[in-house]
Amino acid sequence: MTTTPTFMDRHHFLLRRLHSLTGIVPIGMFLIAHLTTNSTIVWGAINTRAADPLRAADGVVQVGQAGERLARQVGTFQHEVAYINDMPFLVLIEITLWLSIAFHAVFGVMYARSGRSNTRRYAYQGNWRYTAQRWTGYIGLLFIIYHIGTLRWGWTFLQPNNEPWSHAHASSTLAAALRGHEGAWSIGGVFVAILYFTGVTSLIYHFANGVWTAAITWGLTVSEKAQKRWGYVCAGLGFALMGAGWSALAGFLALDYDAARSIEAALHGTPQESIMVQQDATETPHTPTMHITQANTPLTTEGGDN
Amino acid sequence: MSNTTTSIAQAGTRTVRFRIKRADGHKKNVRWEEYDVPVTSGSEGSGSANVISCLQHIAANPVTRHGERTTPITYDVGCLEEVCGSCTMLINGHVRQACSCLIDTCAPRDGDVITLEPMTKFPVIRDLWVDRARLFETLKRTSAWVPIDGTYHLGAGPMETPDEQQVRYKLSECMSCGCCLEACPQYLIEEDVENWDSAFVGAAVISQARYFNMHETGASTKKLRLDALSEAGGVSDCGNAQNCVKACPKEIPLTESIAAMGRAVTVHKIKQFFSGQ
Ligand code: HEM
Ligand code: SF4
Ligand code: SF4
Ligand code: FES
C-alpha cells in the first residue's frame, strides 16, 4: 500500500464496536431510565407513597381525589428528579454520557454518510429499517441538541414560552416549555410538541432497531431464526418504550400548570406559592384529605424509594 | 400469470421491445437504444427465448426500432445456465442473470418492454459488460481459498460432519456474480484501485471467508481471513440492510454468514487483545 492508512482505518474495528457499544450501554441505558422517569408524570398516579411528604406534616391545603392523583404524579416525578440530582458521582455519569453521545453521533453521521440508501429500487422491509436507522439518527441528533439546549443550557430564545426549566419546578416548567405557554397552547408550542413527538419516536426506533442490529454485529444472533426471534424481543422493547415516551409527553402536555406549581411549591416549602388546590371539593368528606406542609421537607430524605 | 403465458404460447410469435442502456466505456457516450425482437413462446420445450438469446438476435441484425443501423450490444456471458455469474445485469431495474431470465416470464404479453442496464457498482467496460475485478481482488485480500501447496504430501483431507456439509454446500454455490453487491447500500462503486483494500468487501466475500474457515484444511489460514475482515472495509462495514440475501440468485444465507463472521471476528479480536496475537 502506498497511502498511509487514516486514523479511522487503523482503528476501524475498535471504533465500530465502540460505536455499537456506546449506542447500547451508556446511551441506550440512559434512554430507558430517562423515559421511564418521565413517564412517572402519568404512572406516578399509582405510587401511593408519593404524597407522603405532603401528608406528613400539618398542611394548609386540602386536596380532593383529582388533587391527590396530581400530587402523586408531580410528587413522584419531582422525587425522581431530586433523586437523580443527588446521585453520587453524577458529574462522572454525565461526562461519560456526554462523551458517548458525542462519539456515537459524530461517528454515526460518518457511518451514515458512507452508505447510499436504495429503497426505491429495493423496497424490502430490511432496507427500510436500514434507511430509517440513519434518518432517525439525524432527527435524533437535532432533537437532542434542541432538548438539551433549551432545557439545560437555557437557550430560552428557542422556547416559545421563554421560561427556563428549573429543577425545583420540574413538572410545571416542562409542561410550559412543551406547550409553549403556561396555560393554553401557543402556536409555537404546537411545533415544540410535534418536535418532541418526532424526536422521541425516532430515538426509540433507533435504539430498538440498533439493539437488533447490534446482535448481528457482535455475532449474538447468527441463524435467520434467531435474528427473527430477537427481532420480536426488540420490537417489544421498542413498543414498551414508545408507551413510556408517549405517555410522558401526553402527561406533561395535559398538566395543569398552576396546580403543579403549587404542589411543587409545597414540596419545597415555598409558602408564597402554596395556593389552594381544591379540585373536587364536593367530594372531600369521603375522600382522603391531604395536607401540604409549609415546612421544608426535602424530598430526598424520604424513605420510600421507587 | 401462468394462464397468460399459456394463452400467449398458443398465440405463437409476439414482439418484445428492448430498451438498452449503452456506453462506450464508463460514463462514456451513455445512450438509450430500443429494439423490437420477435419471440416465440417456448411451449415446445426447446427454443424458449431468454434475454441472452434476444441479445444474440439483435447482434445478428443490429437495427433499432427506428431503423437506425448500430453495432451489436456488448455483454459478458459464459455458462448460459446461471452458474458462472458473468451475464449479471439490471433487468427491469432488478439485478439478475440474463441467461436465466426467460422472456415468457418477464415479458409475457405482446409489446411488453424489457429494460437492460449494466450493473451500477462496477465500472462499465462497454454497454452491458462491467469489470468485476474488484470482487476477485477482494477474494484474494481475504485469502478465500484452501492452502494446499506445501513441501510435502498433505494426504487425504479431513472428515467433515454432514451438518457442516449442509451449510458449506450452500455457501459453495456462490458464483461471484455480484448481485448481492449491486443491491447493497453499503457497497459503492470504487474505480480507484488504490482504495480497494479499504472499501467494503461485501456479502459474497464475507460468506466465502466463512466457507473456507469452516473447511478443515482451510481453517489453517483462518486468522488471515479474520484479520482481513476486521480491517477497514471488513464485516463491520455492513449496515444490516439485508438486501444481499434477497438479491442472491443462489439463495445463499448471506445474513447468517455476516453474523457468523461478526461473531468470529469478535472472538478473534478479544483473544488477540488478551494474548497479544
Ligand atoms: C445523536 C445522533 C445519532 C446518530 C447520528 C446515530 C447514528 C447511528 C448509525 C448511523 C448507526 C448504524 C451504524 C451501523 O450499523 O454501522 C447507529 C447505530 C446504533 N445507534 Fe445511533 N445514532 C445517534 C444517536 C443514538 C442514540 C441516542 C442511541 C440510543 C438510544 C443510539 C443507539 C444506537 C444503537 C444501539 C446502534 C446499533 C449499533 C450496531 O448496529 O452495532 N444512537 N447509530
Ligand atoms: S446486510 Fe450488509 S452486506 Fe447485506 S446488503 Fe445489507 S449492508 Fe450490504
Ligand atoms: S453471494 Fe449470491 S449474489 Fe453474491 S456473488 Fe455469490 S451468488 Fe452472487
Ligand atoms: S452466462 Fe453464466 S450465469 Fe448467465
XYZ file of C-alpha atoms and ligand atoms in Angstrom:
646
model
C 0.000 0.000 0.000
C 1.314 3.373 -0.960
C -1.032 5.557 1.065
C -0.717 5.645 4.845
C -3.915 4.426 6.463
C -6.017 7.050 8.218
C -6.790 7.023 11.940
C -10.230 5.685 11.120
C -8.742 2.846 9.090
C -6.111 1.904 11.637
C -8.634 1.583 14.440
C -11.532 0.535 12.261
C -12.710 -2.453 14.282
C -12.391 -0.829 17.685
C -14.212 2.318 16.583
C -17.046 0.349 15.005
C -17.511 -1.795 18.063
C -17.287 1.215 20.379
C -19.954 2.885 18.291
C -22.213 -0.098 18.712
C -21.424 -0.370 22.423
C -21.947 3.309 23.235
C -25.316 3.151 21.499
C -26.380 0.488 23.965
C -24.567 0.861 27.234
C -24.369 4.435 28.308
C -26.802 5.950 25.806
C -29.427 3.222 25.492
C -29.491 2.503 29.210
C -29.877 6.205 29.873
C -32.714 6.394 27.351
C -34.596 3.645 29.194
C -34.048 5.343 32.556
C -34.942 8.775 31.178
C -38.192 7.670 29.535
C -39.382 5.628 32.495
C -38.572 8.519 34.850
C -40.501 10.944 32.698
C -43.460 8.624 32.391
C -43.982 8.888 36.157
C -45.817 12.133 35.391
C -48.598 9.715 34.386
C -47.806 6.468 36.171
C -46.908 8.236 39.380
C -50.675 8.158 39.968
C -50.324 4.570 41.172
C -47.480 5.410 43.507
C -49.350 5.571 46.797
C -46.340 6.773 48.750
C -45.712 9.778 46.560
C -47.923 12.113 48.552
C -46.447 11.105 51.881
C -44.187 14.107 52.270
C -47.183 16.290 51.552
C -49.272 14.447 54.071
C -46.536 14.234 56.654
C -46.993 17.471 58.488
C -49.743 19.916 59.182
C -50.849 21.363 55.945
C -52.613 24.360 54.668
C -54.056 22.823 51.569
C -56.772 20.261 51.304
C -56.974 18.359 48.104
C -59.680 16.161 46.624
C -59.358 12.976 44.592
C -58.033 14.606 41.441
C -55.703 16.718 43.524
C -54.400 13.660 45.305
C -53.699 11.988 41.953
C -51.939 15.069 40.661
C -49.905 15.294 43.837
C -48.822 11.689 43.368
C -47.833 12.313 39.777
C -45.982 15.560 40.322
C -44.634 14.259 43.618
C -43.216 11.097 42.048
C -41.666 12.928 39.131
C -40.208 15.601 41.370
C -38.870 12.887 43.622
C -37.191 11.202 40.645
C -35.635 14.465 39.522
C -34.328 15.124 43.012
C -33.080 11.534 43.273
C -31.082 11.874 40.060
C -29.706 15.220 41.177
C -28.474 13.725 44.401
C -26.806 10.714 42.823
C -23.205 10.251 43.822
C -20.655 10.803 41.045
C -23.318 12.478 38.952
C -20.664 14.532 37.175
C -18.832 11.363 36.194
C -22.018 9.795 34.923
C -22.823 12.917 32.956
C -19.362 13.174 31.413
C -19.485 9.528 30.325
C -22.869 10.117 28.791
C -21.785 13.297 27.035
C -18.670 11.730 25.590
C -20.613 8.678 24.486
C -23.302 10.696 22.753
C -20.732 12.933 21.077
C -18.717 9.939 19.900
C -21.752 7.975 18.745
C -23.214 10.982 16.958
C -20.028 12.054 15.172
C -19.183 8.550 14.016
C -22.837 7.781 13.399
C -23.044 10.659 10.930
C -19.842 9.475 9.246
C -21.077 5.895 9.018
C -24.471 7.016 7.769
C -22.777 9.053 5.054
C -20.744 6.024 3.951
C -23.823 4.326 2.500
C -26.269 5.123 -0.305
C -29.854 4.308 0.507
C -31.614 2.465 -2.330
C -35.110 1.745 -1.054
C -36.609 2.981 -4.307
C -35.148 0.050 -6.199
C -35.021 -2.498 -3.383
C -38.100 -1.802 -1.292
C -37.532 -4.574 1.218
C -38.522 -4.193 4.834
C -34.944 -4.694 5.979
C -33.775 -1.984 3.629
C -36.357 0.429 5.080
C -35.151 -0.430 8.564
C -31.599 0.344 7.457
C -32.609 3.665 5.912
C -34.792 4.591 8.882
C -31.890 3.813 11.236
C -29.936 6.560 9.504
C -32.771 9.094 9.318
C -33.778 8.583 12.935
C -30.118 9.111 13.851
C -30.105 12.526 12.169
C -33.506 13.530 13.563
C -32.491 12.255 16.987
C -29.332 14.329 16.914
C -31.219 17.538 16.075
C -33.792 16.777 18.734
C -31.179 16.061 21.391
C -29.460 19.370 20.641
C -32.757 21.269 20.921
C -33.808 19.359 24.026
C -30.537 19.896 25.893
C -30.067 23.397 24.512
C -33.389 24.710 25.733
C -33.859 22.843 28.996
C -30.280 22.512 30.112
C -28.247 25.289 28.569
C -31.013 27.831 28.816
C -31.491 28.660 25.159
C -34.837 30.131 26.070
C -34.910 32.110 22.812
C -35.780 28.787 21.184
C -38.648 28.273 23.598
C -41.969 29.908 22.750
C -42.645 30.446 26.470
C -39.186 31.901 27.219
C -39.242 30.466 30.713
C -36.224 28.385 31.731
C -36.769 24.898 33.045
C -35.986 24.579 36.733
C -35.173 21.606 38.914
C -37.379 22.795 41.717
C -40.346 23.146 39.392
C -39.514 20.287 37.086
C -43.098 19.398 36.154
C -44.636 22.818 35.662
C -41.761 24.412 33.777
C -41.511 21.384 31.495
C -45.240 21.477 30.753
C -44.937 25.167 29.904
C -41.926 24.572 27.667
C -43.758 21.833 25.752
C -46.996 23.779 25.310
C -45.120 26.982 24.633
C -47.253 28.668 27.272
C -48.114 28.235 30.940
C -51.770 27.757 30.311
C -53.238 27.047 26.902
C -51.040 26.021 23.980
C -49.293 28.646 21.899
C -48.721 28.215 18.166
C -45.018 27.713 18.821
C -45.933 25.138 21.412
C -47.664 23.033 18.783
C -44.378 22.860 16.898
C -42.425 22.070 20.046
C -44.858 19.265 20.884
C -44.574 17.861 17.360
C -40.791 18.094 17.559
C -40.801 16.191 20.845
C -43.114 13.522 19.488
C -40.963 13.059 16.384
C -37.700 13.163 18.292
C -38.772 10.727 20.988
C -40.313 8.319 18.483
C -37.212 8.484 16.283
C -34.793 7.804 19.103
C -36.821 4.891 20.420
C -36.957 3.335 16.970
C -33.250 3.978 16.533
C -32.449 2.341 19.840
C -34.725 -0.693 19.408
C -33.540 -1.346 15.857
C -29.969 -0.698 16.977
C -30.245 -3.387 19.627
C -31.448 -5.717 16.886
C -28.569 -4.956 14.507
C -26.038 -4.944 17.336
C -26.863 -8.595 17.975
C -25.812 -9.328 14.391
C -22.788 -7.038 14.554
C -21.430 -8.807 17.629
C -22.497 -12.201 16.348
C -25.045 -12.965 19.066
C -27.836 -13.889 16.671
C -26.499 -15.928 13.782
C -29.297 -18.001 12.250
C -32.157 -16.351 10.437
C -34.498 -17.810 13.044
C -32.519 -16.333 15.899
C -32.469 -12.941 14.185
C -36.234 -13.109 13.770
C -36.822 -14.103 17.367
C -34.542 -11.361 18.652
C -36.413 -9.018 16.338
C -39.627 -9.686 18.251
C -37.855 -9.010 21.532
C -36.525 -5.704 20.179
C -39.935 -4.763 18.798
C -41.379 -5.472 22.250
C -38.726 -3.270 23.829
C -39.481 -0.558 21.286
C -43.220 -0.598 21.864
C -42.771 -0.585 25.639
C -40.504 2.455 25.369
C -42.930 4.135 22.977
C -45.593 3.601 25.653
C -43.353 5.248 28.239
C -42.239 8.095 25.965
C -45.640 8.944 24.569
C -47.397 8.779 27.927
C -44.769 11.087 29.403
C -45.289 13.555 26.586
C -49.071 13.368 26.887
C -48.822 13.678 30.657
C -46.811 16.884 30.545
C -48.871 18.374 27.747
C -52.028 17.858 29.792
C -50.562 19.010 33.084
C -52.372 21.805 34.939
C -49.622 24.409 35.348
C -50.957 26.230 38.393
C -51.844 23.102 40.283
C -48.457 21.533 39.528
C -46.760 24.754 40.580
C -48.455 24.804 43.951
C -47.654 21.161 44.631
C -44.011 21.795 43.753
C -44.010 24.835 45.966
C -45.440 22.845 48.830
C -42.871 20.113 48.274
C -40.128 22.667 48.542
C -41.794 24.645 51.279
C -42.199 27.889 49.418
C -45.267 29.276 51.208
C -45.993 32.239 48.977
C -46.606 29.905 46.083
C -48.676 27.430 48.046
C -52.054 28.369 46.762
C -55.190 26.431 47.322
C -55.812 23.414 45.181
C -59.365 22.398 45.673
C -60.190 20.297 42.672
C -63.307 18.319 43.558
C -64.154 19.934 46.822
C -67.644 18.481 46.908
C -66.201 15.043 47.429
C -63.896 15.992 50.234
C -65.921 14.422 53.051
C -65.492 10.952 51.503
C -62.010 11.222 50.118
C -58.743 11.164 51.972
C -57.613 14.601 52.938
C -54.132 15.638 52.088
C -52.176 18.203 53.954
C -49.434 20.072 52.304
C -46.829 21.299 54.653
C -45.082 24.610 54.543
C -42.103 23.355 56.414
C -39.089 22.481 54.375
C -39.390 18.766 53.724
C -36.557 17.793 51.431
C -37.796 15.052 49.170
C -34.619 13.103 49.051
C -34.691 12.238 52.707
C -37.969 10.479 52.158
C -37.774 6.773 52.929
C -39.940 5.399 50.135
C -37.676 4.543 47.253
C -39.232 3.835 43.901
C -49.557 -15.422 -14.598
C -49.226 -18.981 -15.906
C -52.586 -18.544 -17.609
C -51.364 -15.567 -19.595
C -48.218 -17.409 -20.522
C -50.161 -20.415 -21.804
C -52.549 -18.327 -23.855
C -49.633 -16.485 -25.415
C -47.854 -19.760 -26.060
C -50.819 -20.643 -28.256
C -50.689 -17.270 -29.912
C -47.199 -18.039 -31.258
C -44.899 -15.191 -32.175
C -45.062 -11.797 -30.482
C -42.864 -8.728 -30.302
C -40.931 -7.653 -27.212
C -39.339 -4.226 -27.014
C -35.847 -3.937 -25.505
C -34.700 -0.624 -24.002
C -30.958 -0.900 -23.622
C -28.561 1.461 -21.873
C -25.372 1.541 -23.932
C -21.986 3.179 -23.363
C -18.558 3.194 -24.971
C -16.858 2.985 -21.584
C -17.541 4.042 -18.023
C -19.816 7.081 -18.291
C -18.675 7.485 -21.901
C -21.272 8.310 -24.533
C -24.115 6.862 -22.465
C -27.272 6.454 -24.540
C -30.504 4.511 -24.686
C -31.484 2.432 -27.723
C -34.651 0.493 -28.436
C -35.002 -2.741 -30.378
C -38.065 -4.790 -31.266
C -37.410 -8.501 -31.076
C -39.827 -11.203 -32.244
C -40.061 -14.059 -29.769
C -41.815 -17.414 -29.923
C -43.162 -18.895 -26.740
C -41.213 -21.864 -25.523
C -44.144 -24.235 -25.114
C -42.453 -26.705 -27.412
C -39.700 -27.189 -24.854
C -36.736 -26.072 -26.879
C -36.241 -22.534 -28.099
C -37.599 -20.754 -25.059
C -36.270 -17.216 -25.514
C -34.207 -15.593 -22.783
C -32.529 -12.204 -22.557
C -29.216 -13.523 -23.937
C -30.884 -15.167 -26.945
C -32.610 -11.855 -27.688
C -29.273 -10.016 -27.473
C -27.908 -12.575 -29.949
C -30.874 -11.885 -32.199
C -30.120 -8.161 -32.075
C -26.413 -8.839 -32.791
C -27.349 -10.728 -35.971
C -29.030 -7.611 -37.322
C -28.361 -4.557 -35.140
C -31.075 -2.144 -36.281
C -33.029 -0.065 -33.739
C -36.793 0.125 -33.925
C -36.380 3.495 -35.612
C -34.485 1.781 -38.433
C -31.069 3.078 -37.407
C -28.198 0.646 -38.035
C -25.956 0.263 -34.955
C -23.425 -2.239 -33.601
C -24.004 -5.465 -31.683
C -24.515 -4.934 -27.967
C -21.590 -5.959 -25.793
C -22.253 -8.152 -22.770
C -20.415 -10.756 -20.735
C -21.545 -14.360 -20.909
C -20.264 -17.819 -20.114
C -22.169 -20.861 -18.935
C -25.666 -19.925 -20.133
C -27.112 -21.858 -17.183
C -26.762 -19.496 -14.212
C -23.624 -20.943 -12.704
C -20.865 -18.584 -13.824
C -22.492 -15.258 -12.958
C -20.898 -13.351 -15.815
C -24.135 -12.230 -17.512
C -25.385 -10.339 -14.436
C -27.159 -7.074 -15.289
C -30.147 -4.965 -14.303
C -33.259 -6.301 -15.976
C -36.281 -4.073 -15.474
C -34.369 -2.472 -12.644
C -33.605 -5.696 -10.809
C -30.216 -7.297 -10.713
C -30.144 -10.877 -12.031
C -28.619 -13.174 -14.612
C -29.666 -12.533 -18.198
C -29.275 -16.155 -19.293
C -31.853 -17.465 -16.833
C -34.272 -14.592 -17.417
C -36.972 -16.151 -19.606
C -38.914 -13.802 -21.845
C -42.120 -15.799 -21.299
C -41.909 -14.943 -17.615
C -40.576 -11.396 -17.598
C -42.439 -10.131 -20.692
C -45.403 -12.437 -21.304
C -47.517 -10.127 -23.481
C -47.112 -8.730 -26.962
C -45.451 -5.309 -26.803
C -44.020 -5.767 -23.304
C -40.879 -3.767 -22.614
C -37.689 -5.141 -21.108
C -35.130 -2.630 -19.832
C -31.483 -3.669 -19.726
C -28.815 -1.702 -17.847
C -25.299 -2.573 -16.720
C -24.685 -3.080 -13.004
C -24.024 0.216 -11.228
C -21.438 -0.892 -8.674
C -18.747 -1.802 -11.190
C -17.123 0.267 -13.939
C -18.677 -0.256 -17.352
C -16.315 -1.647 -19.983
C -18.820 -1.367 -22.783
C -22.626 -1.459 -22.938
C -23.813 -4.167 -20.520
C -20.339 -5.522 -19.801
C -18.864 -4.453 -16.465
C -15.483 -5.029 -14.830
C -15.871 -7.112 -11.683
C -12.132 -7.240 -10.979
C -12.584 -5.686 -7.530
C -14.662 -8.659 -6.441
C -11.893 -11.071 -7.364
C -9.236 -8.864 -5.798
C -11.272 -8.851 -2.612
C -11.417 -12.637 -2.587
C -7.611 -12.563 -2.719
C -7.488 -9.963 0.047
C -9.395 -12.332 2.324
C -7.426 -15.448 1.320
C -10.612 -17.088 0.089
C -9.090 -20.424 -0.846
C -7.793 -23.623 0.746
C -3.996 -23.659 1.008
C -2.746 -26.951 -0.383
C 0.665 -26.005 -1.693
C 3.327 -27.421 0.578
C 6.675 -29.114 0.604
C 5.173 -32.484 1.409
C 2.102 -34.538 0.544
C -0.797 -33.424 2.715
C -2.643 -36.702 2.462
C -6.390 -37.122 2.307
C -8.481 -34.195 3.526
C -10.054 -34.396 6.969
C -13.559 -35.744 7.523
C -16.444 -33.341 7.582
C -19.689 -33.780 9.502
C -22.919 -33.941 7.484
C -24.168 -30.850 9.304
C -21.172 -28.834 8.191
C -21.528 -30.250 4.718
C -25.085 -28.969 4.555
C -24.020 -25.450 5.428
C -20.901 -25.441 3.304
C -22.613 -26.863 0.242
C -24.949 -23.904 0.134
C -22.079 -21.449 0.618
C -20.092 -23.175 -2.133
C -22.725 -22.223 -4.695
C -21.583 -18.601 -4.832
C -20.662 -17.705 -8.396
C -19.258 -14.230 -7.661
C -21.986 -12.728 -9.797
C -22.195 -9.517 -7.776
C -25.985 -9.378 -7.295
C -25.533 -9.076 -3.528
C -23.091 -6.191 -4.032
C -25.299 -4.404 -6.534
C -28.210 -4.427 -4.071
C -26.146 -3.452 -1.023
C -26.466 0.170 0.186
C -23.036 -0.084 1.830
C -21.219 -1.341 -1.275
C -20.397 1.579 -3.533
C -18.631 1.732 -6.856
C -14.890 2.272 -6.408
C -12.944 2.950 -9.557
C -9.677 3.773 -7.818
C -7.778 0.500 -7.355
C -5.801 2.135 -4.519
C -8.958 2.132 -2.405
C -9.918 -1.478 -2.961
C -8.020 -2.510 0.158
C -10.143 -0.374 2.453
C -13.517 -0.315 0.682
C -16.308 -2.597 1.903
C -15.772 -6.194 0.790
C -19.480 -7.014 0.508
C -21.585 -10.004 1.434
C -20.211 -12.538 -1.089
C -16.658 -12.302 0.217
C -17.730 -12.397 3.870
C -19.652 -15.558 3.066
C -16.689 -17.072 1.224
C -14.411 -16.343 4.174
C -16.865 -18.265 6.345
C -16.930 -21.067 3.785
C -13.165 -21.518 3.854
C -12.893 -21.036 7.614
C -15.300 -23.948 8.026
C -13.125 -26.164 5.864
C -10.850 -28.351 7.982
C -7.781 -27.553 5.912
C -8.878 -24.035 5.068
C -9.104 -23.351 8.801
C -5.314 -23.342 8.973
C -5.389 -19.846 7.481
C -8.426 -18.728 9.464
C -6.529 -15.901 11.143
C -5.613 -14.286 7.835
C -9.276 -14.100 6.886
C -10.375 -12.842 10.282
C -7.669 -10.190 10.262
C -8.736 -9.041 6.803
C -12.387 -8.944 7.844
C -11.639 -6.884 10.942
C -9.898 -4.178 8.964
C -11.470 -1.197 7.225
C -13.957 -2.471 4.672
C -14.425 -5.670 6.657
C -17.536 -7.228 8.089
C -18.303 -4.300 10.407
C -18.915 -2.005 7.429
C -22.112 -3.961 6.789
C -25.137 -1.890 7.819
C -27.563 -4.818 8.125
C -29.936 -3.736 5.392
C -30.135 -7.401 4.389
C -30.743 -6.667 0.713
C -27.941 -9.056 -0.212
C -29.776 -12.149 0.925
C -32.854 -11.077 -1.039
C -30.836 -10.407 -4.181
C -28.738 -13.584 -4.221
C -29.956 -15.857 -7.043
C -28.423 -18.858 -5.267
C -30.312 -18.110 -2.057
C -27.135 -18.243 -0.029
C -27.856 -17.347 3.632
C -25.665 -14.253 3.457
C -27.044 -12.577 6.565
C -26.208 -15.680 8.581
C -22.705 -15.615 7.149
C -22.361 -11.952 8.092
C -23.468 -12.646 11.672
C -21.264 -15.757 11.880
C -18.241 -13.762 10.756
C -19.228 -10.917 13.084
C -19.082 -13.437 15.913
C -15.805 -14.955 14.696
C -14.161 -11.548 14.411
C -15.441 -10.513 17.854
C -13.947 -13.638 19.445
C -10.744 -13.307 17.406
C -10.240 -9.712 18.488
C -10.942 -10.392 22.146
C -8.462 -13.286 22.081
C -5.965 -11.053 20.352
C -6.450 -8.347 22.966
C -5.541 -10.719 25.787
C -2.962 -12.897 24.075
C -1.292 -10.182 22.028
C -1.829 -12.354 18.959
C -27.235 11.560 18.120
C -27.320 11.184 16.885
C -27.161 9.745 16.441
C -26.715 9.377 15.216
C -26.312 10.297 14.104
C -26.679 7.930 15.181
C -26.316 7.167 14.104
C -26.259 5.792 14.061
C -25.964 4.996 12.908
C -25.695 5.503 11.524
C -25.981 3.699 13.258
C -25.712 2.498 12.363
C -24.287 2.026 12.493
C -24.053 0.797 11.671
O -24.927 -0.061 11.594
O -22.965 0.652 11.124
C -26.302 3.667 14.639
C -26.388 2.530 15.342
C -26.843 2.488 16.585
N -27.257 3.574 17.357
Fe -27.142 5.502 16.879
N -27.101 7.467 16.378
C -27.427 8.544 17.166
C -27.913 8.503 18.419
C -28.204 7.359 19.080
C -28.850 7.305 20.334
C -29.345 8.494 21.144
C -28.925 5.973 20.648
C -29.525 5.346 21.854
C -30.730 5.477 22.213
C -28.323 5.208 19.606
C -28.205 3.830 19.583
C -27.685 3.073 18.546
C -27.520 1.639 18.553
C -27.867 0.697 19.674
C -26.972 1.266 17.303
C -26.630 -0.138 16.806
C -25.169 -0.410 16.684
C -24.904 -1.693 15.895
O -25.558 -1.972 14.893
O -23.989 -2.428 16.259
N -27.905 6.072 18.658
N -26.471 4.960 15.111
S -26.721 -6.890 5.080
Fe -24.760 -5.853 4.847
S -23.851 -6.780 3.057
Fe -26.027 -7.297 3.006
S -26.959 -5.703 1.762
Fe -27.049 -5.063 3.861
S -25.277 -3.788 4.219
Fe -24.939 -4.965 2.365
S -23.413 -14.487 -2.763
Fe -25.039 -14.825 -4.263
S -25.403 -12.801 -5.126
Fe -23.458 -12.695 -4.089
S -21.953 -13.108 -5.640
Fe -22.418 -15.062 -4.660
S -24.040 -15.947 -5.883
Fe -23.906 -13.816 -6.446
S -23.958 -16.915 -18.531
Fe -23.261 -17.863 -16.689
S -24.735 -17.130 -15.325
Fe -25.509 -16.372 -17.181
